[in-house]
Coordinates of C-alpha atoms in Angstrom, one line a residue:
Chain A
X1 CA -14.6 -0.3 51.2
X2 CA -11.3 -0.9 53.7
X3 CA -9.0 -2.2 50.5
X4 CA -10.1 0.3 48.2
X5 CA -9.4 3.2 49.9
X6 CA -5.7 1.8 50.7
X7 CA -3.3 3.6 48.0
X8 CA -2.5 1.4 45.3
X9 CA 0.8 0.4 44.2
X10 CA 2.9 -0.6 41.3
X11 CA 1.8 -4.0 41.1
X12 CA -1.8 -3.2 41.4
X13 CA -1.0 -0.9 38.2
X14 CA 1.3 -4.3 36.2
X15 CA -1.7 -6.4 37.2
X16 CA -4.2 -3.7 36.0
X17 CA -2.7 -3.7 32.9
X18 CA -2.3 -7.4 32.3
X19 CA -6.4 -7.7 33.1
X20 CA -7.1 -5.4 30.9
X21 CA -5.2 -5.8 28.0
X22 CA -7.7 -8.4 26.7
X23 CA -10.5 -5.4 27.0
X24 CA -8.7 -1.4 26.1
X25 CA -6.8 -0.6 23.4
X26 CA -3.9 0.3 23.2
X27 CA -3.9 4.0 22.1
X28 CA -1.4 5.5 19.5
X29 CA 1.0 8.1 20.7
X30 CA 0.9 11.3 18.3
X31 CA 3.2 13.8 17.6
X32 CA 3.2 16.7 15.4
X33 CA 6.3 19.0 14.4
X34 CA 4.2 22.0 14.2
X35 CA 3.7 21.6 18.4
X36 CA 7.4 20.7 18.4
X37 CA 8.6 24.0 16.4
X38 CA 5.9 25.9 18.5
X39 CA 7.3 24.9 21.9
X40 CA 10.6 23.9 21.8
X41 CA 9.9 20.5 23.1
X42 CA 9.7 17.2 22.1
X43 CA 5.3 16.4 22.4
X44 CA 3.8 13.2 22.6
X45 CA 0.0 13.0 22.5
X46 CA -1.6 9.8 24.3
X47 CA -4.4 9.5 22.0
X48 CA -7.2 8.1 25.3
X49 CA -9.9 9.8 23.5
X50 CA -9.2 6.6 21.0
X51 CA -9.7 4.3 23.7
X52 CA -13.1 2.7 24.3
X53 CA -15.9 4.6 25.2
X54 CA -13.5 7.7 23.9
X55 CA -12.2 8.2 27.3
X56 CA -8.9 6.6 29.6
X57 CA -11.8 6.4 32.0
X58 CA -12.7 3.0 30.3
X59 CA -9.3 1.4 31.7
X60 CA -10.0 2.0 35.3
X61 CA -13.7 1.0 34.6
X62 CA -12.9 -2.3 33.6
X63 CA -10.1 -2.5 36.2
X64 CA -12.5 -2.2 38.5
X65 CA -14.9 -4.9 37.2
X66 CA -13.0 -7.2 36.1
X67 CA -11.1 -7.8 40.0
X68 CA -14.5 -8.1 41.2
X69 CA -15.1 -11.8 42.6
X70 CA -17.3 -14.0 40.7
X71 CA -19.8 -13.4 43.9
X72 CA -19.5 -9.7 44.0
X73 CA -19.6 -9.4 39.6
X74 CA -22.9 -11.5 40.1
X75 CA -24.5 -8.9 41.3
X76 CA -23.2 -6.0 39.6
X77 CA -21.9 -2.5 39.9
X78 CA -24.1 1.1 40.6
X79 CA -22.6 4.8 39.7
X80 CA -23.7 7.7 40.0
X81 CA -22.3 9.6 37.3
X82 CA -23.7 11.7 33.8
X83 CA -20.4 11.4 32.3
X84 CA -17.6 9.0 30.7
X85 CA -17.3 6.8 33.5
X86 CA -20.7 5.8 33.1
X87 CA -20.6 4.4 29.9
X88 CA -16.9 3.2 30.9
X89 CA -18.1 1.1 33.8
X90 CA -21.3 0.1 31.5
X91 CA -19.1 -1.2 28.9
X92 CA -16.9 -3.0 30.8
X93 CA -20.0 -4.5 33.1
X94 CA -21.6 -6.0 29.5
X95 CA -18.1 -7.6 28.8
X96 CA -17.9 -9.0 31.9
X97 CA -21.6 -9.9 31.7
X98 CA -22.7 -8.4 34.7
X99 CA -25.6 -5.3 35.4
X100 CA -24.5 -2.1 35.0
X101 CA -27.4 0.7 38.1
X102 CA -26.4 4.0 36.9
X103 CA -28.0 7.1 38.7
X104 CA -28.4 10.0 36.4
X105 CA -29.8 13.3 37.5
X106 CA -33.7 13.5 35.3
X107 CA -31.9 16.6 33.3
X108 CA -29.3 14.9 32.4
X109 CA -28.2 15.8 28.6
X110 CA -30.5 12.9 26.5
X111 CA -27.3 11.7 24.6
X112 CA -25.9 11.0 27.7
X113 CA -28.5 8.9 28.7
X114 CA -28.7 7.5 25.1
X115 CA -25.0 6.5 25.3
X116 CA -25.0 4.9 28.6
X117 CA -28.5 2.8 27.9
X118 CA -26.6 1.8 24.4
X119 CA -24.0 0.3 26.5
X120 CA -27.0 -2.1 28.3
X121 CA -26.9 -0.1 31.5
X122 CA -29.9 0.2 34.0
X123 CA -30.6 3.8 34.4
X124 CA -32.5 5.4 37.6
X125 CA -33.2 8.8 37.1
X126 CA -33.4 11.2 40.1
X127 CA -33.6 14.7 41.3
X128 CA -30.2 16.7 40.5
X129 CA -28.9 17.4 43.5
X130 CA -25.7 15.6 45.3
X131 CA -28.0 14.6 47.8
X132 CA -30.6 13.1 45.7
X133 CA -27.6 10.8 43.5
X134 CA -25.8 10.0 46.9
X135 CA -29.5 8.6 48.6
X136 CA -31.1 7.3 45.5
X137 CA -27.4 5.2 45.1
X138 CA -27.9 3.7 48.2
X139 CA -31.6 2.7 47.4
X140 CA -30.3 0.8 44.5
X141 CA -27.1 -1.1 45.6
X142 CA -29.2 -2.1 48.7
X143 CA -32.0 -3.0 46.4
X144 CA -29.9 -5.1 44.0
X145 CA -26.2 -5.6 46.2
X146 CA -24.6 -4.0 43.2
X147 CA -20.8 -3.0 44.1
X148 CA -20.6 0.9 44.2
X149 CA -17.4 1.7 41.6
X150 CA -16.6 5.3 42.3
X151 CA -15.2 7.4 39.1
X152 CA -12.0 8.0 41.2
X153 CA -11.6 7.9 44.7
X154 CA -10.7 3.8 44.5
X155 CA -8.0 1.9 44.1
X156 CA -8.9 -0.5 41.9
X157 CA -9.9 3.3 39.2
X158 CA -6.6 4.7 39.8
X159 CA -4.5 1.4 39.2
X160 CA -6.4 1.4 36.2
X161 CA -5.6 5.0 35.0
X162 CA -2.4 4.2 36.0
X163 CA -1.6 1.8 32.9
X164 CA -1.9 4.8 29.9
X165 CA 1.2 6.2 31.7
X166 CA 2.6 2.4 31.4
X167 CA 2.0 2.4 28.1
X168 CA 3.5 5.9 27.2
X169 CA 7.4 5.1 29.5
X170 CA 7.3 1.3 27.5
X171 CA 6.8 3.0 23.8
X172 CA 9.5 6.2 25.5
X173 CA 11.6 5.0 28.7
X174 CA 14.2 8.4 28.4
X175 CA 10.6 10.9 28.9
X176 CA 11.8 13.8 31.0
X177 CA 8.0 14.8 31.8
X178 CA 4.5 13.5 32.2
X179 CA 1.2 15.9 31.9
X180 CA -2.7 14.8 32.7
X181 CA -5.5 17.3 33.7
X182 CA -6.7 17.1 37.0
X183 CA -10.4 17.1 38.2
X184 CA -11.4 14.0 40.8
X185 CA -7.4 13.2 40.4
X186 CA -7.6 10.1 39.8
X187 CA -5.9 10.1 36.1
X188 CA -3.1 12.3 37.9
X189 CA -2.9 10.0 40.6
X190 CA -2.2 6.7 38.8
X191 CA -0.5 8.4 36.0
X192 CA 2.2 10.1 39.2
X193 CA 2.0 6.3 41.0
X194 CA 3.4 4.7 37.5
X195 CA 5.5 7.3 35.8
X196 CA 7.2 8.2 39.2
X197 CA 7.5 4.1 40.1
X198 CA 8.9 3.2 37.3
X199 CA 11.3 6.4 36.1
X200 CA 11.8 8.4 40.0
X201 CA 13.3 10.8 38.0
X202 CA 10.7 11.7 35.8
X203 CA 8.6 15.1 36.2
X204 CA 5.1 15.0 37.1
X205 CA 3.0 17.6 36.1
X206 CA -0.9 18.0 36.2
X207 CA -2.8 21.0 35.1
X208 CA -6.1 22.4 36.2
X209 CA -8.8 25.3 34.6
X210 CA -8.1 28.6 36.5
X211 CA -12.1 28.6 37.4
X212 CA -11.6 25.4 38.9
X213 CA -8.1 25.6 40.6
X214 CA -9.3 23.1 43.6
X215 CA -6.8 20.7 43.0
X216 CA -3.8 23.7 42.7
X217 CA -4.7 24.9 46.3
X218 CA -4.8 21.7 47.8
X219 CA -1.5 20.7 46.5
X220 CA -0.2 24.4 47.9
X221 CA -2.0 24.0 51.6
X222 CA -1.0 20.5 51.9
X223 CA -5.0 19.6 52.8
X224 CA -8.3 19.2 50.7
X225 CA -10.1 22.3 49.6
X226 CA -12.7 21.2 47.6
X227 CA -14.6 23.7 45.2
X228 CA -18.2 24.6 44.7
X229 CA -19.7 24.3 41.6
X230 CA -16.8 25.8 39.1
X231 CA -17.7 27.6 36.2
X232 CA -15.1 26.0 33.5
X233 CA -15.9 24.5 30.2
X234 CA -13.3 21.6 30.8
X235 CA -16.7 19.9 32.0
X236 CA -14.4 17.0 33.2
X237 CA -12.8 18.7 35.8
X238 CA -15.3 20.4 37.5
X239 CA -15.4 17.3 39.9
X240 CA -13.4 18.4 43.4
X241 CA -10.5 16.2 44.1
X242 CA -10.9 12.8 45.7
X243 CA -9.5 11.9 49.4
X244 CA -7.4 9.1 47.8
X245 CA -6.1 10.5 44.6
X246 CA -4.3 13.5 46.6
X247 CA -2.8 10.9 49.0
X248 CA -1.3 9.9 45.7
X249 CA -0.6 13.0 43.9
X250 CA 1.0 15.3 47.1
X251 CA 3.8 12.4 47.4
X252 CA 4.2 11.6 43.5
X253 CA 3.2 14.9 41.8
X254 CA 6.2 17.5 41.1
X255 CA 3.5 20.6 40.2
X256 CA 0.2 21.8 39.2
X257 CA -0.3 24.4 37.4
X258 CA -3.5 26.5 36.4
X259 CA -4.7 28.0 32.9
X260 CA -7.3 30.6 32.0
X261 CA -10.7 29.7 30.1
X262 CA -10.1 31.7 26.8
X263 CA -6.5 29.4 26.7
X264 CA -7.7 25.9 26.9
X265 CA -10.6 27.2 24.5
X266 CA -7.2 27.9 22.0
X267 CA -5.7 25.0 23.0
X268 CA -8.8 22.9 22.4
X269 CA -9.1 24.2 18.9
X270 CA -5.4 23.8 18.0
X271 CA -5.5 20.3 18.3
X272 CA -8.6 19.9 16.6
X273 CA -6.9 21.8 13.5
X274 CA -3.8 21.0 13.2
X275 CA -4.3 17.2 14.8
X276 CA -7.0 16.4 13.4
X277 CA -8.2 14.9 16.7
X278 CA -11.8 16.0 18.6
X279 CA -10.8 16.4 21.8
X280 CA -12.9 17.3 25.0
X281 CA -12.3 20.5 26.8
X282 CA -10.6 18.9 29.8
X283 CA -7.8 17.4 27.7
X284 CA -6.7 20.9 26.1
X285 CA -5.9 21.8 29.8
X286 CA -2.3 20.5 29.6
X287 CA -2.1 21.0 25.9
X288 CA -2.5 25.1 27.3
X289 CA -0.4 25.0 30.1
X290 CA 2.6 23.9 27.6
X291 CA 1.4 26.8 25.2
X292 CA 1.0 29.1 27.7
X293 CA 4.1 28.6 29.3
X294 CA 3.5 27.9 32.3
X295 CA 5.5 24.7 32.4
X296 CA 9.0 24.5 30.7
X297 CA 9.4 21.9 27.8
X298 CA 12.3 23.4 26.0
X299 CA 14.5 20.8 24.8
X300 CA 12.4 17.9 26.8
X301 CA 10.7 14.7 25.7
X302 CA 7.0 15.4 27.3
X303 CA 4.0 13.1 26.8
X304 CA 0.5 14.4 27.4
X305 CA -2.3 12.4 27.7
X306 CA -5.4 13.3 26.2
X307 CA -8.1 12.2 28.3
X308 CA -11.0 11.6 25.8
X309 CA -12.9 12.9 22.8
X310 CA -16.7 13.4 24.2
X311 CA -18.2 16.3 22.8
X312 CA -21.0 18.1 21.4
X313 CA -20.5 18.8 18.0
X314 CA -23.8 21.1 18.3
X315 CA -22.0 23.3 20.8
X316 CA -18.5 24.2 19.7
X317 CA -17.1 26.9 22.0
X318 CA -15.9 28.9 19.2
Chain B
X1 CA 7.5 13.2 -19.1
X2 CA 8.0 10.1 -20.6
X3 CA 8.5 8.3 -17.4
X4 CA 6.5 9.6 -15.5
X5 CA 3.5 8.4 -16.9
X6 CA 4.8 5.3 -17.6
X7 CA 2.3 3.1 -15.0
X8 CA 4.6 2.3 -11.8
X9 CA 4.9 -1.2 -10.6
X10 CA 4.9 -2.9 -7.1
X11 CA 9.0 -2.5 -7.0
X12 CA 8.0 1.4 -7.5
X13 CA 5.5 1.1 -4.2
X14 CA 8.4 -0.5 -2.4
X15 CA 11.1 1.7 -3.3
X16 CA 9.0 4.7 -2.3
X17 CA 8.2 3.1 0.3
X18 CA 12.1 3.1 1.6
X19 CA 12.8 6.8 0.6
X20 CA 9.9 8.7 2.6
X21 CA 9.9 6.4 5.4
X22 CA 12.8 8.9 7.0
X23 CA 10.4 11.2 6.6
X24 CA 6.9 10.2 6.7
X25 CA 4.6 8.9 9.8
X26 CA 3.5 5.3 9.8
X27 CA -0.2 6.2 10.4
X28 CA -2.0 4.1 13.0
X29 CA -4.9 1.8 12.0
X30 CA -7.5 2.5 14.5
X31 CA -11.2 0.6 14.8
X32 CA -14.6 1.3 16.4
X33 CA -16.4 -1.7 17.9
X34 CA -19.5 0.6 17.1
X35 CA -18.5 0.7 12.9
X36 CA -18.5 -2.9 13.3
X37 CA -21.3 -3.9 15.1
X38 CA -22.9 -1.5 12.9
X39 CA -21.9 -2.8 9.8
X40 CA -21.2 -6.3 10.7
X41 CA -17.6 -6.6 9.1
X42 CA -14.6 -5.7 10.7
X43 CA -13.1 -2.0 9.6
X44 CA -9.8 -0.7 10.4
X45 CA -9.5 3.5 9.4
X46 CA -5.8 3.9 8.2
X47 CA -5.6 7.3 9.3
X48 CA -3.7 9.4 6.8
X49 CA -5.4 12.5 8.6
X50 CA -2.3 11.9 11.4
X51 CA 0.3 12.0 8.1
X52 CA 2.3 15.0 8.2
X53 CA 0.4 18.4 6.7
X54 CA -3.0 16.3 8.1
X55 CA -2.8 14.5 4.7
X56 CA -1.8 11.2 2.0
X57 CA -0.3 13.6 -0.3
X58 CA 2.6 13.7 1.8
X59 CA 3.6 10.4 0.9
X60 CA 3.2 11.3 -2.6
X61 CA 5.0 14.2 -2.8
X62 CA 7.9 13.5 -0.8
X63 CA 8.5 9.8 -3.0
X64 CA 8.6 12.4 -5.8
X65 CA 11.1 14.7 -4.5
X66 CA 13.1 12.8 -2.9
X67 CA 13.5 10.4 -5.9
X68 CA 14.5 14.0 -8.2
X69 CA 18.1 13.8 -9.2
X70 CA 20.4 16.2 -7.4
X71 CA 20.2 18.6 -10.8
X72 CA 16.7 18.5 -11.1
X73 CA 16.2 18.9 -7.1
X74 CA 18.7 22.3 -7.3
X75 CA 16.3 24.3 -9.6
X76 CA 13.1 23.3 -7.5
X77 CA 9.6 21.7 -7.8
X78 CA 6.2 23.3 -9.0
X79 CA 2.5 23.0 -9.1
X80 CA -1.0 24.5 -9.2
X81 CA -2.9 23.5 -6.8
X82 CA -4.6 25.3 -3.5
X83 CA -5.2 21.9 -1.3
X84 CA -3.0 19.1 0.5
X85 CA -0.8 18.3 -2.7
X86 CA 0.7 22.1 -2.6
X87 CA 1.4 21.9 1.4
X88 CA 2.3 18.4 1.3
X89 CA 5.2 20.0 -2.1
X90 CA 6.3 22.6 0.0
X91 CA 6.9 20.5 3.5
X92 CA 8.8 17.9 0.9
X93 CA 10.9 20.5 -0.9
X94 CA 11.9 22.2 2.6
X95 CA 12.7 18.8 3.9
X96 CA 15.0 18.7 0.7
X97 CA 15.9 21.7 1.3
X98 CA 14.8 22.9 -2.3
X99 CA 12.5 25.6 -3.5
X100 CA 9.4 25.0 -4.1
X101 CA 7.0 27.5 -6.2
X102 CA 2.8 27.3 -6.2
X103 CA 0.7 29.0 -8.1
X104 CA -2.5 29.9 -6.9
X105 CA -5.7 31.6 -7.8
X106 CA -5.9 35.1 -6.4
X107 CA -9.5 34.1 -4.6
X108 CA -7.9 31.5 -2.8
X109 CA -8.9 30.9 0.8
X110 CA -6.5 33.5 2.8
X111 CA -5.9 29.8 5.3
X112 CA -4.8 27.7 2.4
X113 CA -2.5 30.1 1.0
X114 CA -1.2 30.7 4.5
X115 CA -0.1 27.3 5.4
X116 CA 1.4 26.6 2.0
X117 CA 3.6 29.8 2.3
X118 CA 4.5 28.5 6.1
X119 CA 6.1 25.3 5.0
X120 CA 8.2 27.9 2.8
X121 CA 6.9 27.6 -1.2
X122 CA 7.5 30.7 -2.9
X123 CA 3.7 31.5 -4.1
X124 CA 2.0 32.9 -7.6
X125 CA -0.9 34.3 -7.8
X126 CA -3.0 34.6 -11.0
X127 CA -6.9 34.6 -12.3
X128 CA -9.1 31.9 -10.8
X129 CA -9.8 30.2 -14.0
X130 CA -7.9 26.5 -14.9
X131 CA -6.1 28.5 -17.9
X132 CA -4.5 31.0 -16.3
X133 CA -3.4 28.7 -13.6
X134 CA -2.0 26.7 -16.1
X135 CA -0.2 29.4 -18.0
X136 CA 1.3 30.9 -15.6
X137 CA 2.7 27.8 -14.3
X138 CA 4.2 27.2 -17.5
X139 CA 5.7 30.8 -16.7
X140 CA 6.9 29.7 -13.1
X141 CA 8.5 26.6 -14.6
X142 CA 10.4 28.8 -17.8
X143 CA 11.5 31.1 -15.2
X144 CA 12.9 28.7 -12.7
X145 CA 13.7 25.2 -14.2
X146 CA 11.9 24.2 -11.5
X147 CA 10.4 21.0 -12.1
X148 CA 6.2 20.0 -12.6
X149 CA 5.0 17.6 -9.8
X150 CA 1.5 17.3 -11.1
X151 CA -0.5 16.0 -8.0
X152 CA -2.2 12.6 -9.8
X153 CA -1.4 12.3 -13.0
X154 CA 2.8 10.9 -12.0
X155 CA 3.8 7.8 -11.2
X156 CA 5.8 9.0 -8.5
X157 CA 2.7 10.3 -7.1
X158 CA 0.9 6.8 -7.2
X159 CA 3.8 4.7 -6.4
X160 CA 4.0 7.4 -3.4
X161 CA 0.3 6.9 -2.3
X162 CA 0.2 3.1 -3.0
X163 CA 2.3 3.0 0.4
X164 CA -0.2 3.3 3.0
X165 CA -1.8 0.4 1.6
X166 CA 1.6 -1.6 1.7
X167 CA 1.3 -0.5 5.3
X168 CA -2.6 -1.5 6.1
X169 CA -1.1 -5.2 4.4
X170 CA 2.1 -5.7 6.4
X171 CA -0.2 -5.2 9.9
X172 CA -2.9 -7.2 8.3
X173 CA -1.6 -9.6 5.0
X174 CA -5.5 -11.3 5.7
X175 CA -7.4 -8.2 4.6
X176 CA -10.5 -9.0 2.1
X177 CA -11.1 -5.7 1.4
X178 CA -9.4 -1.8 1.0
X179 CA -11.3 1.0 0.0
X180 CA -10.5 4.6 -1.3
X181 CA -12.3 7.6 -2.4
X182 CA -11.8 8.5 -5.6
X183 CA -10.8 12.8 -7.2
X184 CA -8.3 12.2 -9.6
X185 CA -7.5 9.3 -8.8
X186 CA -3.8 9.3 -7.3
X187 CA -4.9 7.5 -3.7
X188 CA -7.3 4.5 -5.4
X189 CA -4.5 4.0 -8.3
X190 CA -1.7 3.8 -5.9
X191 CA -3.6 1.8 -3.7
X192 CA -5.2 -1.1 -6.3
X193 CA -1.3 -1.2 -7.7
X194 CA 0.1 -2.0 -4.2
X195 CA -3.2 -4.3 -2.7
X196 CA -3.5 -6.2 -5.7
X197 CA 0.3 -7.1 -6.6
X198 CA 0.5 -8.0 -3.0
X199 CA -2.1 -10.3 -2.5
X200 CA -4.0 -10.8 -6.0
X201 CA -7.7 -11.6 -4.1
X202 CA -7.6 -8.8 -2.3
X203 CA -11.7 -6.4 -3.4
X204 CA -10.3 -2.9 -3.7
X205 CA -13.0 -0.8 -4.0
X206 CA -13.4 3.1 -4.6
X207 CA -16.0 5.7 -3.6
X208 CA -17.4 8.4 -5.0
X209 CA -20.2 11.4 -4.8
X210 CA -23.3 11.1 -6.4
X211 CA -22.5 14.4 -8.4
X212 CA -19.4 14.0 -8.8
X213 CA -19.2 10.3 -10.4
X214 CA -17.3 10.8 -13.5
X215 CA -14.2 8.0 -12.0
X216 CA -17.9 5.6 -11.7
X217 CA -18.9 6.2 -15.2
X218 CA -15.1 6.2 -16.7
X219 CA -14.9 2.8 -15.0
X220 CA -18.3 1.8 -16.2
X221 CA -17.9 3.0 -19.7
X222 CA -14.1 2.4 -20.2
X223 CA -13.3 5.6 -21.1
X224 CA -12.3 9.3 -19.5
X225 CA -15.1 11.1 -19.0
X226 CA -14.6 14.2 -17.3
X227 CA -16.7 16.1 -14.2
X228 CA -17.2 20.1 -15.3
X229 CA -17.5 22.0 -11.7
X230 CA -19.2 19.4 -9.7
X231 CA -21.1 20.1 -6.6
X232 CA -20.4 17.6 -4.1
X233 CA -19.0 19.1 -0.2
X234 CA -16.4 16.2 -0.7
X235 CA -14.1 19.4 -2.1
X236 CA -11.0 16.8 -2.4
X237 CA -13.0 15.1 -4.8
X238 CA -14.3 17.7 -7.1
X239 CA -11.4 16.7 -9.5
X240 CA -11.4 14.1 -12.5
X241 CA -9.6 11.7 -13.1
X242 CA -6.1 11.4 -14.5
X243 CA -5.3 9.4 -17.5
X244 CA -2.3 7.5 -15.5
X245 CA -4.4 6.5 -12.2
X246 CA -7.3 5.5 -14.8
X247 CA -5.2 2.8 -16.8
X248 CA -4.6 1.5 -13.3
X249 CA -7.6 1.6 -12.0
X250 CA -9.2 -0.3 -14.7
X251 CA -6.2 -2.9 -14.2
X252 CA -6.3 -3.5 -10.8
X253 CA -10.1 -1.8 -9.0
X254 CA -12.8 -4.1 -8.4
X255 CA -16.0 -1.5 -8.4
X256 CA -16.5 2.1 -7.5
X257 CA -19.7 2.8 -5.7
X258 CA -21.8 6.4 -5.6
X259 CA -22.7 8.1 -2.5
X260 CA -25.4 11.0 -2.1
X261 CA -24.7 14.3 -0.4
X262 CA -27.0 13.5 2.9
X263 CA -25.2 10.3 3.2
X264 CA -21.2 11.6 3.1
X265 CA -22.4 14.3 5.6
X266 CA -23.9 11.7 8.1
X267 CA -21.2 9.7 7.5
X268 CA -18.6 12.2 8.7
X269 CA -20.2 13.1 11.3
X270 CA -20.4 9.7 12.7
X271 CA -16.5 9.5 12.7
X272 CA -16.1 12.9 14.4
X273 CA -18.4 11.5 17.6
X274 CA -17.7 8.3 17.2
X275 CA -14.3 8.2 16.7
X276 CA -12.9 11.2 18.1
X277 CA -11.0 12.1 14.6
X278 CA -11.3 15.7 13.2
X279 CA -11.5 14.3 8.9
X280 CA -12.4 16.1 5.7
X281 CA -15.8 15.5 3.9
X282 CA -13.4 13.4 1.1
X283 CA -12.7 10.5 3.5
X284 CA -16.5 10.1 4.4
X285 CA -17.3 8.7 1.0
X286 CA -15.9 5.0 1.2
X287 CA -17.4 5.7 5.2
X288 CA -20.7 6.2 3.8
X289 CA -20.9 4.0 0.9
X290 CA -20.1 1.0 3.7
X291 CA -22.9 2.4 5.9
X292 CA -25.3 2.1 3.0
X293 CA -24.0 -0.6 2.2
X294 CA -23.5 -0.1 -1.4
X295 CA -20.5 -3.0 -0.6
X296 CA -21.3 -5.8 1.2
X297 CA -18.4 -6.4 4.4
X298 CA -20.1 -8.3 6.3
X299 CA -17.7 -11.0 8.2
X300 CA -15.3 -8.9 6.1
X301 CA -12.2 -7.7 7.3
X302 CA -12.2 -4.3 5.3
X303 CA -9.3 -1.3 5.4
X304 CA -10.6 2.1 4.3
X305 CA -8.3 4.8 3.9
X306 CA -8.7 8.2 6.0
X307 CA -7.2 10.2 3.4
X308 CA -7.2 14.1 5.3
X309 CA -8.5 16.1 8.2
X310 CA -7.5 19.8 7.0
X311 CA -11.6 21.5 7.8
X312 CA -12.6 24.8 8.1
X313 CA -13.6 24.4 11.7
X314 CA -16.3 27.9 11.6
X315 CA -17.6 26.3 8.5
X316 CA -18.6 22.6 9.6
X317 CA -21.9 20.8 7.7
X318 CA -23.9 20.6 10.4

């Protein structure tokens, strides 16, 4: 646990980049004249919704898994998650040919259970409390000897997530700003670490739902203030900020802004309609921040990381 | 009219490529492991849903407009269309700084009228019969001196649409097959012309809704058999095949296959869910043909042109 809670460095992101290049897609950067006209900036969308398993999470998960020693790897990996991290871990484990153990609450949506199963993970169901998930995970780890891979409070995960920003800066070394949503903080901290280390004068901005503004408040106050069961459509951002990501965010992020639910839904629909991409509500959060002028992008070259596209098409918010 | 009804050649596609390169996006090619596993082939999606105005139509329209002489251009361009061609023509005209006149039926969906207007075109409304549209267009042309740009029965349009296939073959010179949906035939004929001229042993396959199978029947019989008001969800493919596209399709296309409505909807939803792209029903037609094994893609490298993503999000077919 010692090493994975030591803050990663640019060198770790560079290693991650090499390590995962064979497995992860180099996702495209898309732009839209309409978005540029609407905002007065030059906005580039880094499309991690086209990443494997449909989310940036594959970067961190594959970096973590392919950096395990042979001995560790043989025993497999484990996590408790019902979201994109579980799918990403399951796929990365399959690519390395090792077992993945996923603890899921018994009321997890069937479609998510199916997806994780399809990627070949072994699922253990438990009651849907955090306590039950943690204790079940402990049992699984004790029984199998698998390595627990936390979805964001892990240096290997953070370094992996930072590779997206690295790709963006290779395409546009003169970028003025990069934005990402913030939930547990793995993506924002990796993005900030990579971007600021490569280009110290770049601005790094996090965006968060006003209804789940623990990162905003923690950032303002300088100490972690967790959130309890926040009510936001951006389900990927309901998690509270992790310690390790927070330490990097304090060091490298310039600002965190918040947006209301209506703006998130509106921005989400705008991207579906005008950019013809399926994006999760979570990715719409920084887009909403730009549309609502929470951040001034006029005349600036700005990248927004589009985090994923796993959406229930039978349950759209409009 | 003489020249625009002379079949275009590879040289015309190459000229188009140069002419529009400054204006059109070079769209990304995406792939999906899940699709490859499902089909046994290696499938590449050429994402024209990320093209300007959200459709491949911008390629042909901008090629036609930027190939006009200065004298012709000054008088503007005209068309009768309520779909993507009208938007594409309007935007391309604006980029050249010339007027665009679009004749639309008075019952055209407001969202389409608004889109065409937003691109700066002057709209003339008429009754919603083909006769009214044609006579109104004649009046507009007589009054303004604008050049009529047909959506597909035009060599400049066909050459422009062929540039998408040219880009695909630059990325993957060893491609075995390329597929496109067929409505009026502009895209399929341009694709076939470009692909077969560059790589004579490539297979070119058209895909059509079984409910609007005029191209299939025309291709089988060797003569144009128009279709009357076909009932298909693939609204971009309700048009009957044009003469000039048909002459090229007979020469260069290997086969045309048809798929039922249910398969189109299923394939459309699959692409939304697994590839996280918003695509029109029309683009799902070749995808459905592959999923339904109407075409054998096992072990083959296949490109499918994803034609566009202009969809009414309040009116989805599931």
